[in-house]
Structure formats: structure tokens, C-alpha cells
Coordinates of C-alpha atoms in Angstrom, one line a residue:
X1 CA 39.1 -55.3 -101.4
X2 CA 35.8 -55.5 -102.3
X3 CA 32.8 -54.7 -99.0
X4 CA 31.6 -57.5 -96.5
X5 CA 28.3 -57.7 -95.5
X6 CA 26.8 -59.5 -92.4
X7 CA 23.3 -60.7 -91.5
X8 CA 22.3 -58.2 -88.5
X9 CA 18.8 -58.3 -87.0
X10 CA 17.2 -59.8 -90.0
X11 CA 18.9 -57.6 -92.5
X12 CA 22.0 -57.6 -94.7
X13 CA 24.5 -54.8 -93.9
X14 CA 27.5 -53.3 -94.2
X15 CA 29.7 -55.3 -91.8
X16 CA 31.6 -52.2 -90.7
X17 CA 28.0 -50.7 -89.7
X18 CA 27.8 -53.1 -87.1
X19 CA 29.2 -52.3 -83.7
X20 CA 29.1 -53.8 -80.1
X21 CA 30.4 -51.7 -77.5
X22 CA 32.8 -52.7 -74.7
X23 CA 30.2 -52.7 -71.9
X24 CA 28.5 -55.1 -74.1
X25 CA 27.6 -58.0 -71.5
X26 CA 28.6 -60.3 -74.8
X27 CA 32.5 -59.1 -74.8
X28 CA 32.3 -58.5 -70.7
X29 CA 31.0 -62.0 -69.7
X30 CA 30.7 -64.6 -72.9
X31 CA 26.6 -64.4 -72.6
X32 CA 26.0 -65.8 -75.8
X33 CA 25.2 -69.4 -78.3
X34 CA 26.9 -69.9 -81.8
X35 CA 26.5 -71.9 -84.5
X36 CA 29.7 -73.1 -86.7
X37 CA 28.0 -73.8 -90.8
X38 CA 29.7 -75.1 -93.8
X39 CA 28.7 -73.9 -97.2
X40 CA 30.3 -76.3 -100.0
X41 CA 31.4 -75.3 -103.4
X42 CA 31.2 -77.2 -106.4
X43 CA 33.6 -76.3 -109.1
X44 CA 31.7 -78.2 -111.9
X45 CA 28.0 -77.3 -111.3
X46 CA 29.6 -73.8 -110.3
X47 CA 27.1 -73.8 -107.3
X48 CA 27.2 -73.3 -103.4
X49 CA 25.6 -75.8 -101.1
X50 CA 24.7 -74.4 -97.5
X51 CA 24.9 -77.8 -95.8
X52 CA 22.7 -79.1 -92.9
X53 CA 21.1 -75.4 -92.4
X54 CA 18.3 -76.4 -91.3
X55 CA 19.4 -78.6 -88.6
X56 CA 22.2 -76.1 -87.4
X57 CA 19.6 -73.7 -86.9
X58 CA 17.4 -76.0 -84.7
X59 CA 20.6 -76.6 -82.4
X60 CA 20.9 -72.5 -82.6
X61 CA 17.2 -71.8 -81.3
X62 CA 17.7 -74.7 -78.9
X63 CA 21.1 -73.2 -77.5
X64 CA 19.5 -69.8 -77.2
X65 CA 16.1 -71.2 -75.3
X66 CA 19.1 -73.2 -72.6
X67 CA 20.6 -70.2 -71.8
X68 CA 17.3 -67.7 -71.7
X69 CA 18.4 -65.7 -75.3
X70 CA 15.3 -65.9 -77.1
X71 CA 14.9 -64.3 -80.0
X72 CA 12.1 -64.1 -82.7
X73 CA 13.7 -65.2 -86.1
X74 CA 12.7 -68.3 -87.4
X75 CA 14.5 -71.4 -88.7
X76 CA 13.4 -70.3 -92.1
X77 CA 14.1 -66.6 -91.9
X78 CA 17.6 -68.1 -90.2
X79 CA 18.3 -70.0 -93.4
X80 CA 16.5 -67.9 -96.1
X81 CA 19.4 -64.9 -94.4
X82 CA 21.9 -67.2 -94.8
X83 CA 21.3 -67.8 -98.3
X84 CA 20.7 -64.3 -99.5
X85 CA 23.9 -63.3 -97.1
X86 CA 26.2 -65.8 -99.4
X87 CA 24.6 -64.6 -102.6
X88 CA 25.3 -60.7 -101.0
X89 CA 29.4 -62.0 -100.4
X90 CA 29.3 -63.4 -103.8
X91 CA 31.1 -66.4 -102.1
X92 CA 32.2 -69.4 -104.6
X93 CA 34.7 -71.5 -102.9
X94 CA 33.9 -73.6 -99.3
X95 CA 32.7 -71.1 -96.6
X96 CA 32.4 -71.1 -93.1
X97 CA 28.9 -69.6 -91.9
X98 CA 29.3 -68.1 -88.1
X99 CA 25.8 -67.0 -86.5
X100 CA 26.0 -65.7 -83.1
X101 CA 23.1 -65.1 -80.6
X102 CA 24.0 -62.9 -77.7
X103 CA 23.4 -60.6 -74.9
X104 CA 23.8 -56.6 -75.9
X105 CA 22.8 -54.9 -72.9
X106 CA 25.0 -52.4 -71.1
X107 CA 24.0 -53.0 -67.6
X108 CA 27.1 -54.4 -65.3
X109 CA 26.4 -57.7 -63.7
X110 CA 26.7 -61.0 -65.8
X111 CA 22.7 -61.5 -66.1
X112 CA 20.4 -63.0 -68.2
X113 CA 17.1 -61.8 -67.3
X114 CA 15.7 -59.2 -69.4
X115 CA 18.2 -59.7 -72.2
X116 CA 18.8 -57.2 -75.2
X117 CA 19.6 -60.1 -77.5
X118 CA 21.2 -59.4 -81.0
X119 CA 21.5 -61.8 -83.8
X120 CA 24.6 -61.3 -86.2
X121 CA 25.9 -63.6 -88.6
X122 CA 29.0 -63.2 -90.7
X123 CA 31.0 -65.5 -94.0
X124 CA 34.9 -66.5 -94.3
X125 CA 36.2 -68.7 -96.8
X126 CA 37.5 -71.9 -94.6
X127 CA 38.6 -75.1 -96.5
X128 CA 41.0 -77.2 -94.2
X129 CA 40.3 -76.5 -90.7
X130 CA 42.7 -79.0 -89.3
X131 CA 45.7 -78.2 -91.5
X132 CA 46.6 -81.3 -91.8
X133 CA 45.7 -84.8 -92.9
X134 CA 46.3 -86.8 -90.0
X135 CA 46.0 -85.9 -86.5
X136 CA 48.5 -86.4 -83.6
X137 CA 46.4 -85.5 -79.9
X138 CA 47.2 -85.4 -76.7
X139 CA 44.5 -86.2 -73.9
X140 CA 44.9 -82.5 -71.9
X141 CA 44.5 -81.6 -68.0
X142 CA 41.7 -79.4 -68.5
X143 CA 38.3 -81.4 -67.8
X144 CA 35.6 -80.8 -69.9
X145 CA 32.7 -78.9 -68.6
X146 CA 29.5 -80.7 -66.9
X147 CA 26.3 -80.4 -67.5
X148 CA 25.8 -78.4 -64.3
X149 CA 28.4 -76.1 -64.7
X150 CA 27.4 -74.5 -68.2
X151 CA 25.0 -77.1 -70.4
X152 CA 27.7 -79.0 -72.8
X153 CA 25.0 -78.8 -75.6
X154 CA 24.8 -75.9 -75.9
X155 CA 27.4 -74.0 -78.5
X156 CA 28.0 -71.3 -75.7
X157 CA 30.5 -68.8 -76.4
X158 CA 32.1 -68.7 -72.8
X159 CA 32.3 -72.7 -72.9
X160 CA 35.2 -72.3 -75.7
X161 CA 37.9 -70.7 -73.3
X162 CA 37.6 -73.9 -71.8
X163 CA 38.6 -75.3 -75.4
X164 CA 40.5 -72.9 -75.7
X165 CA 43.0 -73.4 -72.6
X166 CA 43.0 -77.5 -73.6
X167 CA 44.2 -76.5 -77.1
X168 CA 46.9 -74.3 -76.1
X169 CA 48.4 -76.7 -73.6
X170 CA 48.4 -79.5 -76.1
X171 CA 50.0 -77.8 -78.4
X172 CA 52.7 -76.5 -76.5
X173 CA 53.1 -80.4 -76.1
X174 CA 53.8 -80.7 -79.4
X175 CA 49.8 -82.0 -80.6
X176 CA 47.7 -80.9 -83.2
X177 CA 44.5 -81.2 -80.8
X178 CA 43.0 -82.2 -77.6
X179 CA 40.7 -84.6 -76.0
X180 CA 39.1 -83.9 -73.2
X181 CA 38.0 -86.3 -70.1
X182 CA 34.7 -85.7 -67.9
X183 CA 35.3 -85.1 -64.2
X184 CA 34.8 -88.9 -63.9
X185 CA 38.0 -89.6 -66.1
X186 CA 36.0 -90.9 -69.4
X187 CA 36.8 -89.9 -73.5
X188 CA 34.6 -86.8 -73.9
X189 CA 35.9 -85.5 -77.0
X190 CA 38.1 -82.6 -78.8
X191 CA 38.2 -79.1 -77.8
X192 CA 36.1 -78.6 -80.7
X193 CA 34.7 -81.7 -82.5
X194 CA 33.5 -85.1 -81.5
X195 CA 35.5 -88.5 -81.0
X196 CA 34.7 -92.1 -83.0
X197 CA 37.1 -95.3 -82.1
X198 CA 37.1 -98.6 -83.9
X199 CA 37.3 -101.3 -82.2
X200 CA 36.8 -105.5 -83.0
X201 CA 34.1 -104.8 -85.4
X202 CA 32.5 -101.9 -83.7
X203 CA 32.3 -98.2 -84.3
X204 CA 32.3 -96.2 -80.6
X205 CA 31.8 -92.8 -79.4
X206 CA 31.1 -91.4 -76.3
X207 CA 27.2 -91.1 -75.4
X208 CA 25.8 -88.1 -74.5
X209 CA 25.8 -88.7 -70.8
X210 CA 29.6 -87.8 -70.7
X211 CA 29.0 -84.1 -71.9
X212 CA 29.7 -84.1 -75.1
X213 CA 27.9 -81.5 -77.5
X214 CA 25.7 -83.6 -79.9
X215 CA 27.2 -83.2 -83.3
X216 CA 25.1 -82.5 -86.4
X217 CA 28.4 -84.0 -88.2
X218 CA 28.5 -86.7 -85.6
X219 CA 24.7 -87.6 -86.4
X220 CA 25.3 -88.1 -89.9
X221 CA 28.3 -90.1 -89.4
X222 CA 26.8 -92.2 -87.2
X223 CA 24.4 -92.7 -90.0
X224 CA 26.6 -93.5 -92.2
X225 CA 28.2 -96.2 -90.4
X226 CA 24.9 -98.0 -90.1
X227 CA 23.0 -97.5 -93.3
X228 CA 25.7 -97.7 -96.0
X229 CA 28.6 -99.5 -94.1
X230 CA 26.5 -102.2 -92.2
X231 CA 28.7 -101.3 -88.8
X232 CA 27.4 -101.7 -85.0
X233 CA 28.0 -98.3 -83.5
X234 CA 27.6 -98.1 -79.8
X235 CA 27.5 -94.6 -77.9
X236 CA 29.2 -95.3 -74.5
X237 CA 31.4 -94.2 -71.9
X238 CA 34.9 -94.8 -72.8
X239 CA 38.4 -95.1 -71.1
X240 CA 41.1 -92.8 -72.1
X241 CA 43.4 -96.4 -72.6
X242 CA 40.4 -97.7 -74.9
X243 CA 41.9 -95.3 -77.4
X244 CA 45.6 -96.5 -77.2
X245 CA 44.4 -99.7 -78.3
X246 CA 41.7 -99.1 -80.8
X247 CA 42.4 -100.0 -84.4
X248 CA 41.0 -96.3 -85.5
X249 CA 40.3 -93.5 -84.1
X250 CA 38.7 -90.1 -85.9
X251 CA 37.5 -86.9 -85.2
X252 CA 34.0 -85.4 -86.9
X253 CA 32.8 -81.8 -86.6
X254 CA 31.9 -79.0 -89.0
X255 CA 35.1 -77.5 -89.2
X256 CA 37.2 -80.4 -88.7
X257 CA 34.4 -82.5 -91.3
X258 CA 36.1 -86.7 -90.7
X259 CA 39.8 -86.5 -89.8
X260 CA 41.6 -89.1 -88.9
X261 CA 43.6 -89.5 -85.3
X262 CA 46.7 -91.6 -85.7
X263 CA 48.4 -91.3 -82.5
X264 CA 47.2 -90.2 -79.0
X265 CA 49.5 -89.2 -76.2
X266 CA 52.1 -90.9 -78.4
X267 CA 51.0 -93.8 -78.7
X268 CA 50.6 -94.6 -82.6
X269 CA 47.3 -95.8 -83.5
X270 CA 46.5 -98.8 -85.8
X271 CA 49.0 -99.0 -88.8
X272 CA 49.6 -95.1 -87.9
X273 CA 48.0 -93.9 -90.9
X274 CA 44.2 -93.2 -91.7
X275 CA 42.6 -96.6 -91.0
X276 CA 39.6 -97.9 -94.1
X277 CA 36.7 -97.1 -91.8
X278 CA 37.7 -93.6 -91.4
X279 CA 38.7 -93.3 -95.3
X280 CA 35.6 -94.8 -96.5
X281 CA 33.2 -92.8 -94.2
X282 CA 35.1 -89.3 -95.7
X283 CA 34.3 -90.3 -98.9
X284 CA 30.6 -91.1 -98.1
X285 CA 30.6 -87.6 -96.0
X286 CA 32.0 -85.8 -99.0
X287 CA 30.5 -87.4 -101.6
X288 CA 26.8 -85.9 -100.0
X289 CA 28.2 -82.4 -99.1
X290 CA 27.4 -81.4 -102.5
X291 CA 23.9 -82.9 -103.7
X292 CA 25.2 -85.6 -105.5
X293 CA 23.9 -88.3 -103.6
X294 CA 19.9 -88.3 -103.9
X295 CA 19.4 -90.2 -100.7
X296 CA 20.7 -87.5 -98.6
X297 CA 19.9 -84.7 -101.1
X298 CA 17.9 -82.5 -98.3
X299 CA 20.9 -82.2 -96.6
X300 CA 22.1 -79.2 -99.4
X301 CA 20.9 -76.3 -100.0
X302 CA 21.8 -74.8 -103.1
X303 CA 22.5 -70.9 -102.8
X304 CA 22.6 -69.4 -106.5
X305 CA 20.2 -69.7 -109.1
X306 CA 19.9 -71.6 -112.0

């Protein structure tokens, strides 16, 4: 098996040079922000496209500045690392980019003052995330958290046992994937992606106001709709019932990219099969992951030279 390398404090490494020790206040209390990146691979031009970098890497700085982990790399020096890390992996098939910012010091007490912050960023090859085509969910106990709990848009590493605890009770329930409700019983979204309906004409997701982490994927999508489908999209609160009876409903995130929902708490959805709003924004979201489409041509970056 040939070496992996991560990024580590603006170098490339060995990733078995890197360690974090158990008093770490990273592996003791959560204190840290991540960012979840897709690189693209295109058989036919034989290339790599790191896709939306640049605005992953805004959300990252952002995320770290909430939650006092400042650091000094910049969004460039973020994505130039990136790109040489790929090249360094020699990675040619999809792969899943993972940057984490977080707290290293040794002191006990889970505080954020005077931080010893680390940045480390490691490769995987990920193509399916969801494992499946269509999606089965099932709205879950666990409430999502609120803004004045830990900040929702923020990619905070503690905030995913929260996810975490939603997508193990769903799926001993026999679902592929959670929703979440706010503590004022409205849609919030997945335990890791955002939430679309389709409804009478009208593309909805929940607004921002209902704790939701803003989605890069969910930006675009949104985007999408309007520019090159024509749709009204609304961001709203929405009831959990709104879902039984929408005509679609989908899921958008980096991982999970545009997967369609076809039933919810068993209730089937639309025909129960992927409806033609989610099927023709997946082939407008795919058909830009890998530079093709001049429009949104800034949105790759190509990794290997030509």
C-alpha cells in the first residue's frame, strides 16, 4: 500500500507523522470546525476537479472566527494545499477532501481562550455517499440544535453527535436518513445535508432562520432552480406534514450531492420514484462538477497539469 500524506500546518506530510494526543481538548471535548470537499474525476480529460474550494474555505475561516479558532492560513494557501495535497496522493477517481480546524492544547477544562489551534487536512476516495439511489427517511426525536446552543452554521465537530444519535435511531427504524425538526416543530433538514420540497409549482426549503447550516451545495441548487429551470424557490419554515404531501422531495449536500427522498415516515412520496425536478437538477449539478459547463466554469478547479 503505497504512503498517505496529509496537509498539516501548511505542509504536506507523512500522515503517520501526525499525532494528537488524548488530552488533546479536540478528542476530550469536540473543540473544533470542518469542512466536507469533493474533488471530481474525469475519466476522459483524465483530470481532477477540486469543486467549490474556494467557497468551502470561506465557510471554514468563517466557522473557525464563530467559535474563537483562528488561524493564519489563507483561503488561497487553504486551496493552493489542497491542490498540491491531491497531486502528493496521486488521487484520480472522486475524492472526498476533509480539513479540520481544532483546539490542540493539553490543559483540562473545555475552553476556547488562548487556543493552540492546528490545521490538518486529509484525502479518501468517496463516490456514493448515500448508497443508494433513492432515499427512504424518517423524521427522528432528536431536535436539531439552535442557534444558541452551538451556532448551526458552523461545521462544528461536536454538533455531529447530535447527527449522529438522529442517524442511528432512524436507522434502527428501518430509514436510510433523518430529518430533523427545530425546537419549534419545523423541517430543519438531514443529519447531514439540506432538504428541498416541490410543491404546486414551487421549489421550498427551509430558511435559515430554522437552523439549518447554509449549504454551498444548497446555494448552487438553488441557483439552478432559478437560472436554468425558470422555478420560484421560496426559503421558509415548513411543517413536517408539508413533506407527506409534496410532489418531490430531495436532499443536497457535498457528500450526499442531489438525492432524491421518496418516502418519509412511510409515507411514499409523489409517484415514489425520483420526481423530473430532482432528475433534471442532478443532471445540471453533475454536468458542472467537471468544467464542462463555461457558465459555472469557476466553480472547478483543475488539480494536474496539462
Amino acid at each position: 500500500m503505497s504512503e498517505s500524506y496529509v496537509f498539516y500546518q501548511g505542509d504536506i506530510v507523512k500522515e503517520d507523522d501526525v499525532k494528537i494526543s488524548v488530552r488533546s481538548k479536540a478528542f476530550n471535548y469536540g473543540l473544533g470546525v470542518f469542512e466536507g470537499i469533493r474533488a471530481y474525476w474525469d475519466d476522459e480529460e483524465e483530470q481532477l476537479y477540486g469543486f467549490k474550494l474556494k467557497e468551502h474555505y470561506e465557510r471554514l475561516k468563517q466557522s473557525a472566527k464563530t467559535v474563537n479558532l483562528n488561524f493564519d492560513l489563507t483561503v488561497d494557501q487553504l486551496v493552493q494545499g489542497t491542490i498540491e495535497l491531491l497531486k502528493k496522493n496521486n488521487c484520480r477517481q472522486t475524492t472526498y477532501i476533509r480539513p479540520i480546524v481544532y483546539n490542540d492544547s493539553l490543559d483540562i477544562g473545555p475552553t476556547l481562550d488562548n487556543a493552540d489551534v492546528k490545521v490538518v487536512m486529509y484525502t479518501q476516495p468517496l463516490n456514493k455517499y448515500a448508497g443508494k439511489s433513492e432515499l427512504s427517511v424518517g423524521v427522528t426525536s432528536w431536535r436539531r440544535l439552535s442557534d444558541n446552543q452551538l451556532p448551526p452554521r458552523t461545521k462544528a465537530t461536536a454538533a455531529y453527535l447530535n447527527s449522529a444519535l438522529a442517524a442511528l435511531e432512524t436507522k434502527r427504524a428501518g430509514f436510510d436518513e433523518a430529518i430533523f425538526l427545530t425546537d419549534t416543530n419545523h423541517v430543519c433538514e438531514g443529519s447531514g445535508e439540506n432538504i428541498f420540497l416541490f410543491k404546486k409549482g414551487k421549489l421550498v426549503t427551509p430558511s435559515p432562520a430554522d437552523n439549518i447550516l447554509e449549504g454551498i451545495t444548497r446555494e448552487l441548487v438553488i441557483k439552478l432552480a432559478k437560472e436554468e429551470m425558470g422555478l420560484e424557490v421560496v426559503e421558509r419554515s415548513v411543517s413536517r406534514t408539508e413533506l407527506y404531501a409534496a410532489d418531490e422531495v430531495f436532499f443536497s449536500g457535498t457528500a450526499m450531492e442531489v438525492t432524491p427522498v421518496v418516502a418519509v415516515d412511510h409515507r411514499t412520496i409523489g409517484t415514489g420514484h425520483e420526481g423530473e425536478v430532482c432528475k433534471k437538477l442532478k443532471e445540471l449539478f453533475f454536468g458542472l462538477t467537471l468544467g464542462k459547463n463555461s457558465k459555472y466554469a469557476e466553480s472547478c478547479t483543475p488539480v494536474y497539469d496539462k
